Amino acid sequence: MGKRVGMEVSIAAAEAVKQANVDVISAYPITPQTHIVEHLSEIVANGEMDAEFFCVESEHSALSVCVGSEATGRDLLPVRVLKGWRS
């Protein structure tokens, strides 16, 4: 069993994305979960994860990045961070 580490939930979510090793992150940060996107951008900027990070202006822009990335066969993560999460 691995070592247990306590951390804030937003940080844990970003760390899970890091372990998923996606190629493209399309992020539209909206409070209150903006910390997830902030931590993901730090992970990519620090070189801890080899991914392209796109911080977009709207959900439509986020989906456009996803469609383009999917067409190239890359693994992607659309980060849709909203109050009252709906899939």
Short mmCIF file of N, CA and C in Angstrom, two decimals:
data_model
loop_
_atom_site.label_atom_id
_atom_site.label_comp_id
_atom_site.label_asym_id
_atom_site.label_seq_id
_atom_site.Cartn_x
_atom_site.Cartn_y
_atom_site.Cartn_z
N MET A 1 0.84 -1.18 0.00
CA MET A 1 0.00 0.00 0.00
C MET A 1 0.89 1.24 0.00
N GLY A 2 0.47 2.25 -0.74
CA GLY A 2 1.24 3.49 -0.83
C GLY A 2 1.16 4.32 0.43
N LYS A 3 1.99 5.31 0.46
CA LYS A 3 2.04 6.23 1.59
C LYS A 3 0.85 7.19 1.54
N ARG A 4 0.20 7.41 2.67
CA ARG A 4 -0.91 8.34 2.74
C ARG A 4 -0.39 9.75 2.99
N VAL A 5 -0.92 10.69 2.23
CA VAL A 5 -0.53 12.09 2.36
C VAL A 5 -1.79 12.92 2.41
N GLY A 6 -1.87 13.82 3.40
CA GLY A 6 -3.02 14.71 3.49
C GLY A 6 -2.81 15.92 2.60
N MET A 7 -3.86 16.31 1.86
CA MET A 7 -3.76 17.51 1.03
C MET A 7 -5.16 18.03 0.74
N GLU A 8 -5.23 19.27 0.33
CA GLU A 8 -6.50 19.87 -0.03
C GLU A 8 -7.08 19.15 -1.24
N VAL A 9 -8.38 19.04 -1.32
CA VAL A 9 -9.04 18.26 -2.37
C VAL A 9 -8.71 18.79 -3.77
N SER A 10 -8.64 20.11 -3.95
CA SER A 10 -8.32 20.67 -5.27
C SER A 10 -6.92 20.24 -5.73
N ILE A 11 -5.99 20.23 -4.79
CA ILE A 11 -4.62 19.80 -5.10
C ILE A 11 -4.62 18.32 -5.45
N ALA A 12 -5.39 17.53 -4.70
CA ALA A 12 -5.46 16.09 -4.97
C ALA A 12 -6.03 15.83 -6.36
N ALA A 13 -7.03 16.61 -6.77
CA ALA A 13 -7.61 16.44 -8.10
C ALA A 13 -6.57 16.74 -9.18
N ALA A 14 -5.80 17.80 -8.99
CA ALA A 14 -4.75 18.14 -9.96
C ALA A 14 -3.67 17.07 -10.00
N GLU A 15 -3.32 16.53 -8.85
CA GLU A 15 -2.32 15.46 -8.80
C GLU A 15 -2.82 14.20 -9.50
N ALA A 16 -4.12 13.93 -9.42
CA ALA A 16 -4.70 12.78 -10.12
C ALA A 16 -4.58 12.96 -11.63
N VAL A 17 -4.79 14.20 -12.10
CA VAL A 17 -4.63 14.49 -13.52
C VAL A 17 -3.18 14.26 -13.94
N LYS A 18 -2.26 14.67 -13.07
CA LYS A 18 -0.84 14.46 -13.35
C LYS A 18 -0.54 12.96 -13.52
N GLN A 19 -1.12 12.14 -12.67
CA GLN A 19 -0.90 10.70 -12.76
C GLN A 19 -1.56 10.10 -14.00
N ALA A 20 -2.63 10.74 -14.50
CA ALA A 20 -3.29 10.26 -15.71
C ALA A 20 -2.44 10.52 -16.96
N ASN A 21 -1.49 11.45 -16.84
CA ASN A 21 -0.53 11.72 -17.91
C ASN A 21 -1.19 12.09 -19.24
N VAL A 22 -2.08 13.07 -19.18
CA VAL A 22 -2.73 13.53 -20.40
C VAL A 22 -1.78 14.41 -21.20
N ASP A 23 -2.08 14.61 -22.48
CA ASP A 23 -1.23 15.42 -23.35
C ASP A 23 -1.69 16.87 -23.45
N VAL A 24 -3.00 17.09 -23.31
CA VAL A 24 -3.57 18.43 -23.48
C VAL A 24 -4.54 18.71 -22.34
N ILE A 25 -4.43 19.89 -21.76
CA ILE A 25 -5.36 20.32 -20.72
C ILE A 25 -6.02 21.60 -21.21
N SER A 26 -7.33 21.56 -21.32
CA SER A 26 -8.12 22.71 -21.73
C SER A 26 -8.89 23.18 -20.51
N ALA A 27 -8.51 24.31 -19.95
CA ALA A 27 -9.05 24.72 -18.65
C ALA A 27 -9.82 26.03 -18.73
N TYR A 28 -11.00 26.02 -18.17
CA TYR A 28 -11.84 27.21 -18.03
C TYR A 28 -12.09 27.38 -16.54
N PRO A 29 -11.26 28.17 -15.87
CA PRO A 29 -11.34 28.28 -14.41
C PRO A 29 -12.48 29.17 -13.94
N ILE A 30 -13.33 28.61 -13.10
CA ILE A 30 -14.41 29.36 -12.46
C ILE A 30 -14.38 28.99 -10.98
N THR A 31 -14.54 29.98 -10.13
CA THR A 31 -14.57 29.69 -8.70
C THR A 31 -15.79 28.82 -8.40
N PRO A 32 -15.77 28.00 -7.39
CA PRO A 32 -14.80 27.95 -6.31
C PRO A 32 -13.66 26.96 -6.53
N GLN A 33 -13.64 26.25 -7.65
CA GLN A 33 -12.59 25.24 -7.86
C GLN A 33 -11.44 25.73 -8.71
N THR A 34 -11.18 27.00 -8.73
CA THR A 34 -10.09 27.55 -9.53
C THR A 34 -8.74 26.97 -9.11
N HIS A 35 -8.63 26.53 -7.87
CA HIS A 35 -7.36 25.97 -7.38
C HIS A 35 -6.90 24.77 -8.19
N ILE A 36 -7.84 24.00 -8.71
CA ILE A 36 -7.47 22.83 -9.52
C ILE A 36 -6.70 23.29 -10.76
N VAL A 37 -7.26 24.26 -11.47
CA VAL A 37 -6.63 24.78 -12.68
C VAL A 37 -5.31 25.46 -12.37
N GLU A 38 -5.26 26.23 -11.27
CA GLU A 38 -4.02 26.90 -10.89
C GLU A 38 -2.91 25.89 -10.63
N HIS A 39 -3.23 24.83 -9.90
CA HIS A 39 -2.21 23.83 -9.59
C HIS A 39 -1.79 23.06 -10.85
N LEU A 40 -2.74 22.77 -11.72
CA LEU A 40 -2.38 22.10 -12.99
C LEU A 40 -1.44 22.96 -13.81
N SER A 41 -1.69 24.26 -13.86
CA SER A 41 -0.80 25.13 -14.64
C SER A 41 0.60 25.17 -14.02
N GLU A 42 0.69 25.11 -12.69
CA GLU A 42 2.00 25.07 -12.03
C GLU A 42 2.73 23.76 -12.34
N ILE A 43 2.00 22.65 -12.33
CA ILE A 43 2.60 21.35 -12.62
C ILE A 43 3.19 21.35 -14.03
N VAL A 44 2.44 21.88 -14.99
CA VAL A 44 2.92 21.93 -16.38
C VAL A 44 4.09 22.90 -16.50
N ALA A 45 3.97 24.09 -15.89
CA ALA A 45 5.02 25.11 -15.98
C ALA A 45 6.32 24.64 -15.35
N ASN A 46 6.25 23.86 -14.28
CA ASN A 46 7.45 23.36 -13.59
C ASN A 46 8.08 22.16 -14.30
N GLY A 47 7.45 21.69 -15.37
CA GLY A 47 8.00 20.55 -16.10
C GLY A 47 7.73 19.21 -15.45
N GLU A 48 6.83 19.18 -14.45
CA GLU A 48 6.49 17.92 -13.79
C GLU A 48 5.60 17.05 -14.67
N MET A 49 5.00 17.68 -15.70
CA MET A 49 4.09 16.98 -16.59
C MET A 49 4.30 17.51 -18.00
N ASP A 50 4.47 16.61 -18.94
CA ASP A 50 4.69 17.00 -20.32
C ASP A 50 3.32 17.11 -21.01
N ALA A 51 2.72 18.29 -20.92
CA ALA A 51 1.40 18.52 -21.50
C ALA A 51 1.31 19.96 -21.99
N GLU A 52 0.39 20.17 -22.91
CA GLU A 52 0.09 21.53 -23.33
C GLU A 52 -1.09 22.02 -22.52
N PHE A 53 -0.96 23.22 -21.95
CA PHE A 53 -1.99 23.78 -21.08
C PHE A 53 -2.62 24.98 -21.77
N PHE A 54 -3.93 24.93 -21.98
CA PHE A 54 -4.66 26.04 -22.59
C PHE A 54 -5.67 26.56 -21.57
N CYS A 55 -5.48 27.80 -21.14
CA CYS A 55 -6.45 28.46 -20.27
C CYS A 55 -7.33 29.29 -21.19
N VAL A 56 -8.59 28.92 -21.32
CA VAL A 56 -9.48 29.51 -22.31
C VAL A 56 -10.48 30.47 -21.66
N GLU A 57 -11.20 31.19 -22.49
CA GLU A 57 -12.11 32.24 -22.04
C GLU A 57 -13.55 31.78 -21.85
N SER A 58 -13.90 30.61 -22.35
CA SER A 58 -15.28 30.15 -22.24
C SER A 58 -15.32 28.63 -22.39
N GLU A 59 -16.48 28.07 -22.08
CA GLU A 59 -16.66 26.63 -22.26
C GLU A 59 -16.59 26.26 -23.74
N HIS A 60 -17.10 27.14 -24.60
CA HIS A 60 -17.04 26.87 -26.03
C HIS A 60 -15.59 26.79 -26.52
N SER A 61 -14.76 27.69 -26.01
CA SER A 61 -13.34 27.66 -26.38
C SER A 61 -12.68 26.37 -25.88
N ALA A 62 -13.05 25.95 -24.68
CA ALA A 62 -12.49 24.72 -24.13
C ALA A 62 -12.84 23.53 -25.00
N LEU A 63 -14.08 23.48 -25.46
CA LEU A 63 -14.49 22.38 -26.33
C LEU A 63 -13.79 22.43 -27.69
N SER A 64 -13.54 23.63 -28.18
CA SER A 64 -12.82 23.76 -29.46
C SER A 64 -11.42 23.19 -29.36
N VAL A 65 -10.75 23.46 -28.25
CA VAL A 65 -9.41 22.89 -28.03
C VAL A 65 -9.49 21.37 -27.98
N CYS A 66 -10.53 20.85 -27.32
CA CYS A 66 -10.68 19.40 -27.20
C CYS A 66 -10.92 18.75 -28.56
N VAL A 67 -11.76 19.36 -29.37
CA VAL A 67 -12.05 18.79 -30.68
C VAL A 67 -10.79 18.75 -31.53
N GLY A 68 -10.03 19.84 -31.52
CA GLY A 68 -8.78 19.87 -32.28
C GLY A 68 -7.77 18.87 -31.79
N SER A 69 -7.67 18.71 -30.49
CA SER A 69 -6.72 17.77 -29.90
C SER A 69 -7.12 16.33 -30.16
N GLU A 70 -8.40 16.07 -30.07
CA GLU A 70 -8.89 14.72 -30.30
C GLU A 70 -8.64 14.29 -31.74
N ALA A 71 -8.74 15.22 -32.66
CA ALA A 71 -8.51 14.91 -34.07
C ALA A 71 -7.08 14.46 -34.33
N THR A 72 -6.15 14.86 -33.46
CA THR A 72 -4.75 14.46 -33.63
C THR A 72 -4.43 13.18 -32.86
N GLY A 73 -5.42 12.63 -32.15
CA GLY A 73 -5.22 11.38 -31.43
C GLY A 73 -4.52 11.55 -30.09
N ARG A 74 -4.53 12.74 -29.53
CA ARG A 74 -3.85 12.98 -28.26
C ARG A 74 -4.80 12.77 -27.09
N ASP A 75 -4.24 12.35 -25.95
CA ASP A 75 -5.03 12.22 -24.74
C ASP A 75 -5.28 13.61 -24.18
N LEU A 76 -6.53 13.89 -23.83
CA LEU A 76 -6.83 15.24 -23.37
C LEU A 76 -7.70 15.23 -22.14
N LEU A 77 -7.69 16.37 -21.46
CA LEU A 77 -8.51 16.56 -20.27
C LEU A 77 -9.20 17.91 -20.38
N PRO A 78 -10.50 17.91 -20.64
CA PRO A 78 -11.22 19.18 -20.57
C PRO A 78 -11.59 19.45 -19.12
N VAL A 79 -11.08 20.51 -18.55
CA VAL A 79 -11.38 20.83 -17.16
C VAL A 79 -12.54 21.81 -17.16
N ARG A 80 -13.68 21.31 -16.83
CA ARG A 80 -14.88 22.14 -16.74
C ARG A 80 -15.20 22.29 -15.27
N VAL A 81 -14.85 23.41 -14.71
CA VAL A 81 -14.94 23.61 -13.28
C VAL A 81 -16.08 24.59 -13.00
N LEU A 82 -17.21 24.07 -12.58
CA LEU A 82 -18.37 24.90 -12.35
C LEU A 82 -19.03 24.56 -11.01
N LYS A 83 -19.78 25.49 -10.49
CA LYS A 83 -20.63 25.18 -9.33
C LYS A 83 -21.69 24.19 -9.80
N GLY A 84 -21.97 23.19 -9.01
CA GLY A 84 -22.97 22.21 -9.39
C GLY A 84 -22.54 21.42 -10.60
N TRP A 85 -21.45 20.68 -10.50
CA TRP A 85 -20.85 19.93 -11.62
C TRP A 85 -21.91 19.10 -12.32
N ARG A 86 -21.94 19.19 -13.64
CA ARG A 86 -22.82 18.35 -14.48
C ARG A 86 -21.98 17.80 -15.62
N SER A 87 -22.23 16.56 -15.94
CA SER A 87 -21.46 15.99 -17.07
C SER A 87 -22.32 15.91 -18.29
#
